[in-house]
Amino acid sequence: AQGQLNYNRSFNKHDVGGMVISYLSSYESGNAGSVTSSLPQRNVGLSGRFSYGFDKRYMAEFNFGYNASERFEKNNRWGFFPSGGLAYAVSNEKFFAPLLKVVNELKFRATYGIVGNDQIGSIGDRFFYMSQVNMSDAAYSASFGRNEGTGVYSRPGISVSRYANSKISWEISKQINLGMDVKMLDNSLDIVVDAFRQYRSNILMPRTYVESAVGFMATLISNYGKAESKGVDVAIGYSKQLNKNLSINPRGTFTYAASKLTVVDELMYSNDISYLSKVGQPISQVWGLIAERLFIDKNEVANSPLQYGDAGLLAGDIKYRDVNGDGVINDDDKVPIGLPTVPEIMFGLGSTIRYKKIDLNFFFQGSARSSFFINPQNIQPFYRNGGNENGLMRVIAEDHWSEDNPNLYAFWPRLSTWNVGPNNQTSTWWMRKGDFVRLKSVDAGYSFDKLNKLKINSARLYFSATNLLLWSNFKMWDVEMGGNGLGYPIQSVYSLGLQVNF
């Protein structure tokens, strides 16, 4: 159910507007599979917007949302989320008139807002304020009586998969944005720049170390985490009719965004192992081992730190750095490696060009400042992983360590018919740059005039294609597939067609 109220009116130099919307949602699943999931999913909210403008120079806007979610206990169910913005159109000032021939429009903006998110946890986490208890769990059964060993008198036990937490509530995002809008050269050039900073709090996360210290059956969860992000968005467009036959419309976008965690559930690390702390690191940062090279021979293996308790390492296996110097290679030697797995830079560039009856449209996209990690278990030859025998990739066949080719920096360590655990650890050995530029789409066509003899009003012969070309330093497979080279590849599609209107 939804209700809406609108108001807009102009008074001389004053423009006033407002809108209020209320809604009530209720969703039910016909075959949910459990009592909890069969209950109606309900949310209710009230939102509004009020705007004011004076003399087309000064603008202000206030927005709010007052929402309630079924997922939270009644005392924490409702959230009020306001936002406000100011804008100043400098180009409408009298003193700006001499510049209007070059800069047709110039406006500065500033906004600040608070947003709430109730889509936290898993889909099955309907009611955080209620425990999930299984009163008949065979995994926790107990046997009684004289026939205890045979299990004749075995009875199921009780297990807890979630403890009630009435304090869990909305995840909060506070964001400030500074922007500028510019139009130049007879409104042909359009530039939009936005710089933002976001503060996230009440991030739902497991309290793993509390659980292990106290001995709870289920992992505790709470609104504990905090994070920050900042960045800039730039959009540039140019539209020009150069002459009666030729027009162009190039456009481009650029986004840079960086993040860091400020509060995380983790141990208090001492200075000598402070690299294990996630505080101050990007949200999608990966921790891994530093791979130095491959082992030369058995003697080097025997005189090196034991790696993950595997005493069966041989020449040709990966040798890792003992970061903390304790004589053992384990998770305590993992450090932040590479860039975040989510690109910090995203960009796109495209254009539409028309010359007489010919039109051309193309678009490039790409990303930079990201890393991804090859999953060696998914491409290891002679090894059954997940029920499937992995194929021998050409790069492995041509570049692997062997007694005939003892290359200490070969792409693949020694071949094996079993899973060599230490070789499959996340490490710099499998780290690759995720930067790429892709010619995402091309559309070209030729339009015909009206063909009276064939009773055709118009026609267009066209060629279109997607995923045509890719530029990347990573050559083994499509870089956007990430770490699994045996996954379903990204397809290139080509089309040739004729569109006719009678």
XYZ file of C-alpha atoms in Angstrom:
502
model
C 0.000 0.000 0.000
C 1.263 3.477 -0.809
C 0.079 7.043 -0.363
C 1.510 10.196 -1.899
C 1.090 13.937 -1.403
C 2.642 16.582 -3.701
C 2.923 20.368 -3.499
C 4.667 22.733 -5.934
C 4.196 26.468 -6.316
C 6.076 29.595 -7.418
C 5.854 32.970 -5.640
C 7.627 35.732 -7.565
C 11.299 34.757 -7.086
C 10.495 31.926 -4.687
C 9.937 28.308 -5.739
C 8.582 25.900 -3.129
C 8.037 22.180 -3.547
C 7.321 19.193 -1.384
C 6.337 15.563 -1.484
C 5.451 13.001 1.176
C 5.140 9.267 0.482
C 4.038 6.525 2.849
C 4.213 2.816 2.168
C 3.418 -0.515 3.771
C 4.786 -3.716 2.242
C 3.797 -7.293 3.021
C 5.253 -10.259 1.140
C 4.431 -13.930 1.656
C 6.023 -17.051 0.183
C 3.696 -19.826 -0.916
C 6.119 -22.651 -0.204
C 8.653 -21.274 2.235
C 9.806 -24.558 3.728
C 9.892 -23.447 7.373
C 7.664 -21.710 9.892
C 9.885 -18.648 10.182
C 10.244 -18.072 6.444
C 6.517 -18.599 5.893
C 5.618 -15.565 7.997
C 4.818 -12.388 5.997
C 7.776 -10.090 5.426
C 6.678 -6.584 6.381
C 8.207 -3.142 6.267
C 6.645 0.277 6.726
C 7.952 3.743 6.073
C 7.287 7.408 5.577
C 9.508 9.604 3.395
C 9.372 13.187 2.269
C 11.144 15.888 0.327
C 10.932 19.670 0.665
C 12.686 22.074 -1.681
C 13.114 25.828 -1.841
C 14.642 28.018 -4.526
C 15.241 31.756 -4.608
C 15.788 33.736 -7.781
C 17.255 30.691 -9.569
C 20.483 31.302 -7.638
C 20.048 29.642 -4.257
C 18.515 26.223 -3.755
C 17.928 24.098 -0.688
C 16.439 20.659 -0.246
C 15.600 18.518 2.749
C 14.755 14.800 2.592
C 13.853 12.330 5.260
C 12.920 8.718 5.711
C 11.226 7.281 8.769
C 11.302 3.515 8.347
C 10.642 0.375 10.338
C 11.936 -3.133 9.655
C 10.600 -6.430 10.932
C 14.142 -7.694 11.446
C 14.771 -5.633 14.578
C 13.300 -5.612 18.072
C 10.547 -3.037 18.627
C 12.752 -0.626 20.583
C 15.272 -0.519 17.701
C 12.890 -1.088 14.803
C 12.348 2.496 13.692
C 15.006 4.686 12.148
C 14.973 8.338 11.119
C 17.270 9.112 8.187
C 17.488 12.775 7.105
C 19.502 14.439 4.379
C 19.916 17.990 3.162
C 21.564 19.871 0.363
C 22.448 23.397 -0.727
C 23.236 24.665 -4.214
C 24.507 27.968 -5.506
C 24.141 28.864 -9.202
C 26.992 31.335 -9.577
C 26.308 31.782 -13.273
C 22.963 33.465 -12.473
C 24.659 36.282 -10.593
C 24.944 39.649 -12.313
C 28.718 39.827 -11.858
C 29.056 36.565 -13.816
C 27.435 37.960 -16.993
C 30.731 38.760 -18.815
C 31.762 35.089 -18.540
C 28.548 33.579 -19.892
C 29.863 33.464 -23.441
C 32.422 30.858 -22.329
C 30.919 29.353 -19.165
C 27.186 29.040 -19.755
C 26.352 27.520 -16.399
C 28.250 27.062 -13.135
C 26.727 25.595 -10.018
C 28.206 24.385 -6.742
C 26.505 21.793 -4.547
C 26.925 20.432 -1.019
C 24.879 17.617 0.502
C 24.925 15.596 3.697
C 22.757 12.604 4.430
C 22.185 9.624 6.679
C 20.979 6.323 5.220
C 19.861 3.168 7.020
C 20.275 -0.381 5.755
C 18.279 -3.292 7.137
C 19.461 -5.830 4.525
C 22.227 -7.133 6.764
C 23.211 -10.685 7.592
C 21.933 -13.609 5.540
C 18.528 -13.936 3.896
C 17.445 -16.349 6.618
C 18.130 -13.852 9.413
C 14.535 -12.674 9.698
C 14.363 -11.745 13.372
C 17.660 -10.963 15.082
C 15.916 -10.500 18.431
C 14.867 -14.174 18.510
C 17.065 -17.203 19.137
C 17.210 -20.110 16.718
C 17.061 -23.335 18.702
C 16.808 -26.894 17.367
C 15.113 -29.045 20.007
C 15.850 -32.291 18.134
C 19.380 -32.222 16.757
C 20.840 -35.685 16.120
C 24.347 -34.225 15.962
C 24.105 -33.539 19.712
C 22.419 -36.800 20.717
C 23.078 -38.680 23.952
C 22.766 -42.375 24.825
C 21.417 -43.756 28.093
C 20.936 -47.076 29.912
C 22.594 -50.478 29.736
C 22.679 -50.512 25.945
C 24.491 -47.187 25.676
C 27.087 -48.578 23.289
C 24.503 -49.774 20.752
C 22.671 -46.464 20.738
C 19.286 -48.112 21.302
C 18.397 -45.485 23.880
C 19.953 -42.582 21.999
C 17.982 -39.349 22.136
C 18.563 -36.186 20.071
C 19.953 -33.122 21.794
C 19.442 -29.397 21.663
C 21.548 -27.005 19.590
C 21.613 -23.237 19.202
C 22.452 -21.747 15.795
C 21.783 -18.127 16.814
C 21.453 -16.251 20.081
C 18.879 -13.490 20.448
C 20.237 -9.956 20.276
C 17.666 -7.243 20.819
C 20.299 -4.514 20.285
C 20.862 -5.234 16.585
C 19.489 -2.426 14.454
C 20.070 -0.478 11.234
C 23.464 -0.233 9.619
C 24.124 3.497 9.269
C 25.847 5.377 6.464
C 26.689 9.081 6.802
C 27.921 10.763 3.644
C 28.994 14.235 2.649
C 29.209 15.230 -1.003
C 30.658 18.328 -2.678
C 29.821 18.834 -6.334
C 30.189 21.160 -9.281
C 28.185 21.372 -12.522
C 29.658 23.236 -15.496
C 28.359 23.861 -19.009
C 30.601 25.560 -21.531
C 30.996 26.428 -25.200
C 27.355 27.138 -26.018
C 26.227 24.298 -23.743
C 28.194 21.803 -25.858
C 30.541 20.748 -23.044
C 28.990 19.358 -19.870
C 31.159 18.584 -16.813
C 29.952 17.120 -13.512
C 32.393 16.601 -10.632
C 31.516 15.073 -7.246
C 33.794 14.395 -4.288
C 32.417 12.318 -1.428
C 33.314 10.907 1.948
C 31.283 8.175 3.630
C 31.285 6.912 7.218
C 29.628 3.543 7.874
C 28.815 2.336 11.367
C 26.771 -0.407 13.012
C 28.135 -2.894 10.464
C 26.899 -6.368 11.366
C 29.773 -8.781 11.951
C 30.484 -11.961 13.937
C 32.222 -11.629 17.297
C 34.392 -14.673 16.694
C 36.894 -14.061 19.472
C 34.174 -13.548 22.075
C 32.667 -16.895 21.093
C 35.964 -18.770 21.339
C 36.834 -17.176 24.687
C 33.469 -17.744 26.388
C 32.548 -21.063 24.756
C 29.194 -20.270 23.142
C 27.693 -22.839 20.789
C 26.887 -20.279 18.068
C 28.889 -17.286 16.892
C 27.668 -14.015 18.376
C 26.802 -11.188 15.962
C 26.392 -7.489 16.637
C 26.492 -4.008 15.061
C 30.186 -3.685 15.802
C 32.073 -2.739 12.651
C 32.931 0.656 11.223
C 34.406 1.697 7.886
C 35.164 4.773 5.815
C 35.386 5.466 2.112
C 36.173 8.468 -0.037
C 36.436 9.227 -3.692
C 35.599 11.365 -6.670
C 33.267 10.968 -9.671
C 33.780 12.854 -12.922
C 31.482 12.806 -15.945
C 32.278 14.739 -19.127
C 30.117 14.987 -22.210
C 30.441 16.947 -25.425
C 27.700 17.290 -28.025
C 28.268 19.275 -31.203
C 26.807 19.579 -34.676
C 30.015 20.366 -36.553
C 28.273 20.952 -39.875
C 25.104 19.861 -41.630
C 26.533 16.400 -42.283
C 28.627 15.651 -39.186
C 27.781 15.521 -35.475
C 29.670 14.025 -32.535
C 28.753 13.189 -28.960
C 31.755 11.872 -26.977
C 31.286 11.126 -23.281
C 33.421 9.783 -20.493
C 33.206 8.823 -16.832
C 35.876 8.342 -14.180
C 35.451 7.106 -10.616
C 38.031 6.745 -7.880
C 36.955 5.281 -4.545
C 39.102 4.043 -1.667
C 37.939 2.504 1.591
C 39.329 1.427 4.945
C 38.114 -0.469 7.978
C 38.253 1.470 11.232
C 36.687 -0.972 13.740
C 36.944 -4.754 13.282
C 36.461 -7.812 15.480
C 40.041 -8.937 15.962
C 42.692 -9.578 18.578
C 44.930 -6.883 20.055
C 48.048 -7.502 17.990
C 51.459 -6.553 19.334
C 53.783 -4.350 17.304
C 55.788 -7.240 15.848
C 52.662 -8.761 14.260
C 50.642 -5.576 13.761
C 50.477 -6.425 10.045
C 47.735 -8.932 10.903
C 45.381 -6.121 11.899
C 42.663 -5.212 9.408
C 42.175 -1.766 10.906
C 43.166 0.891 8.389
C 43.158 -1.562 5.487
C 40.752 -1.491 2.508
C 37.523 -3.430 2.913
C 38.423 -5.874 0.114
C 42.099 -6.222 1.037
C 43.527 -9.771 0.894
C 46.049 -11.244 3.327
C 48.472 -13.811 1.988
C 51.964 -15.248 2.129
C 55.016 -13.728 0.464
C 56.324 -16.265 -2.050
C 60.065 -15.964 -2.628
C 60.603 -18.668 -5.265
C 60.485 -22.458 -5.624
C 62.610 -24.783 -3.482
C 65.907 -25.815 -5.080
C 66.279 -29.298 -3.586
C 65.459 -31.516 -0.595
C 68.303 -30.031 1.457
C 66.794 -26.570 1.198
C 63.393 -27.962 2.183
C 64.903 -29.694 5.211
C 66.667 -26.522 6.356
C 63.671 -24.212 5.880
C 60.736 -23.474 8.192
C 57.991 -26.101 8.145
C 55.126 -24.873 5.946
C 51.639 -25.574 7.332
C 52.861 -28.803 8.926
C 53.488 -30.459 5.557
C 56.670 -32.527 5.862
C 56.251 -33.917 2.346
C 57.406 -30.822 0.479
C 59.922 -31.381 -2.316
C 62.059 -29.441 -4.725
C 59.817 -27.359 -6.998
C 57.287 -26.464 -4.272
C 56.718 -22.830 -3.312
C 59.019 -21.355 -0.662
C 57.391 -18.727 1.576
C 58.921 -16.003 3.714
C 58.932 -16.477 7.499
C 57.676 -12.966 8.237
C 57.605 -13.163 12.040
C 60.777 -15.269 12.266
C 59.334 -18.031 14.471
C 60.647 -20.863 12.291
C 57.171 -21.935 11.119
C 55.128 -20.867 8.104
C 51.438 -20.483 9.023
C 48.647 -17.906 8.977
C 50.698 -15.645 11.276
C 52.981 -14.970 8.306
C 50.202 -13.592 6.109
C 50.464 -9.902 5.326
C 48.377 -7.518 3.194
C 49.366 -8.288 -0.386
C 48.457 -6.541 -3.583
C 45.680 -4.046 -4.090
C 42.019 -4.503 -3.086
C 40.053 -7.081 -5.089
C 37.426 -4.400 -5.819
C 38.887 -1.886 -8.307
C 39.565 1.557 -6.879
C 39.352 3.117 -10.352
C 36.559 2.578 -12.875
C 36.259 4.455 -16.159
C 34.373 4.492 -19.413
C 34.668 6.299 -22.740
C 32.265 6.303 -25.638
C 30.909 8.360 -28.480
C 28.186 8.618 -31.063
C 29.236 9.895 -34.479
C 26.855 10.651 -37.339
C 27.984 11.500 -40.858
C 25.201 11.896 -43.404
C 23.467 8.498 -43.397
C 26.192 6.690 -41.469
C 26.101 6.350 -37.679
C 28.688 4.857 -35.333
C 28.437 4.229 -31.611
C 31.200 2.698 -29.488
C 32.004 2.328 -25.797
C 35.205 1.438 -23.910
C 35.245 0.457 -20.251
C 37.960 -0.496 -17.835
C 39.282 -0.585 -14.314
C 42.568 -0.091 -12.481
C 44.146 -0.502 -9.052
C 42.907 -3.976 -8.226
C 44.374 -7.439 -7.724
C 42.970 -10.915 -8.121
C 44.316 -14.311 -7.179
C 44.491 -17.415 -9.336
C 42.832 -20.386 -7.643
C 45.395 -23.166 -8.231
C 43.016 -25.922 -7.117
C 40.650 -25.051 -9.952
C 43.309 -25.359 -12.653
C 45.628 -28.049 -11.212
C 46.137 -30.855 -13.749
C 45.908 -34.549 -12.868
C 43.748 -33.743 -9.835
C 40.054 -34.249 -9.263
C 38.532 -31.156 -7.709
C 34.791 -30.999 -7.017
C 34.096 -34.209 -8.932
C 35.752 -33.024 -12.159
C 39.179 -33.812 -13.557
C 40.932 -30.542 -14.344
C 42.329 -30.169 -17.840
C 45.983 -29.450 -18.490
C 46.223 -25.791 -19.421
C 48.755 -24.830 -22.067
C 50.475 -22.330 -19.790
C 51.083 -25.098 -17.231
C 52.345 -27.525 -19.852
C 54.804 -24.961 -21.185
C 55.928 -23.362 -17.916
C 56.175 -25.719 -14.924
C 59.025 -26.827 -12.689
C 60.561 -30.205 -13.450
C 63.918 -31.908 -13.070
C 64.517 -31.201 -16.741
C 63.465 -27.572 -16.298
C 64.331 -26.544 -12.708
C 63.149 -22.968 -13.206
C 62.754 -21.504 -9.722
C 60.286 -18.912 -11.047
C 58.196 -21.116 -13.327
C 54.494 -20.325 -13.407
C 53.514 -23.731 -12.013
C 55.336 -25.603 -9.204
C 56.152 -29.282 -9.573
C 53.361 -31.379 -11.040
C 51.518 -33.674 -8.665
C 48.539 -36.024 -8.678
C 47.457 -34.848 -5.218
C 46.682 -31.529 -3.588
C 49.899 -30.043 -2.204
C 48.346 -27.875 0.513
C 51.098 -25.243 0.954
C 51.238 -24.594 -2.804
C 47.533 -23.693 -2.785
C 47.811 -20.996 -0.142
C 46.821 -17.439 -1.066
C 50.129 -15.794 -1.834
C 51.984 -13.384 -4.079
C 52.785 -16.375 -6.328
C 49.188 -16.420 -7.562
C 48.588 -12.663 -7.372
C 47.898 -10.796 -10.614
C 46.909 -7.274 -11.635
C 43.256 -6.849 -12.533
C 43.714 -3.724 -14.694
C 42.108 -3.832 -18.128
C 40.537 -1.831 -20.933
C 37.796 -3.429 -23.019
C 36.065 -2.354 -26.186
C 32.679 -3.241 -24.768
C 30.357 -2.443 -27.643
C 30.243 -1.168 -31.212
C 27.178 -0.339 -33.248
C 27.450 0.933 -36.831
C 24.697 1.472 -39.340
C 23.654 2.962 -42.657
C 20.158 4.441 -43.064
C 18.283 4.369 -46.364
C 15.819 6.967 -47.532
C 12.225 6.175 -48.306
C 12.001 3.511 -51.016
C 8.689 4.178 -52.746
C 8.967 1.346 -55.256
C 9.307 -1.183 -52.453
C 6.814 0.684 -50.216
C 9.464 1.041 -47.540
C 9.310 4.144 -45.341
C 12.794 3.674 -43.901
C 15.494 1.054 -43.536
C 18.778 0.643 -41.673
C 21.534 -1.867 -42.270
C 23.559 -2.340 -39.097
C 26.424 -4.223 -37.503
C 26.744 -4.558 -33.723
C 29.138 -6.400 -31.449
C 29.942 -6.721 -27.751
C 33.199 -7.639 -25.994
C 35.291 -7.168 -29.109
C 38.792 -6.364 -27.826
C 40.602 -6.571 -24.504
C 43.864 -4.966 -23.379
C 45.414 -6.411 -20.210
C 48.813 -7.566 -18.961
C 47.156 -10.828 -17.907
C 47.072 -13.153 -20.938
C 46.097 -16.603 -19.627
C 42.332 -15.999 -19.844
C 39.857 -13.130 -19.717
C 40.949 -10.974 -16.803
C 37.335 -10.305 -15.749
C 36.944 -14.028 -14.988
C 39.188 -13.505 -11.986
C 41.022 -16.467 -10.500
C 39.196 -19.333 -12.223
C 40.412 -19.798 -15.784
C 38.249 -22.869 -16.342
C 34.988 -21.054 -15.683
C 32.483 -20.130 -18.366
C 34.213 -17.501 -20.536
C 32.917 -14.031 -21.316
C 31.451 -14.225 -24.806
C 31.930 -11.968 -27.804
C 28.704 -11.514 -29.747
C 28.455 -10.209 -33.340
C 25.236 -9.278 -35.114
C 24.479 -8.211 -38.671
C 20.926 -7.122 -39.417
C 18.487 -5.103 -41.452
C 15.683 -3.055 -39.903
C 12.809 -2.133 -42.233
C 9.764 0.041 -41.564
C 6.852 -0.153 -43.975
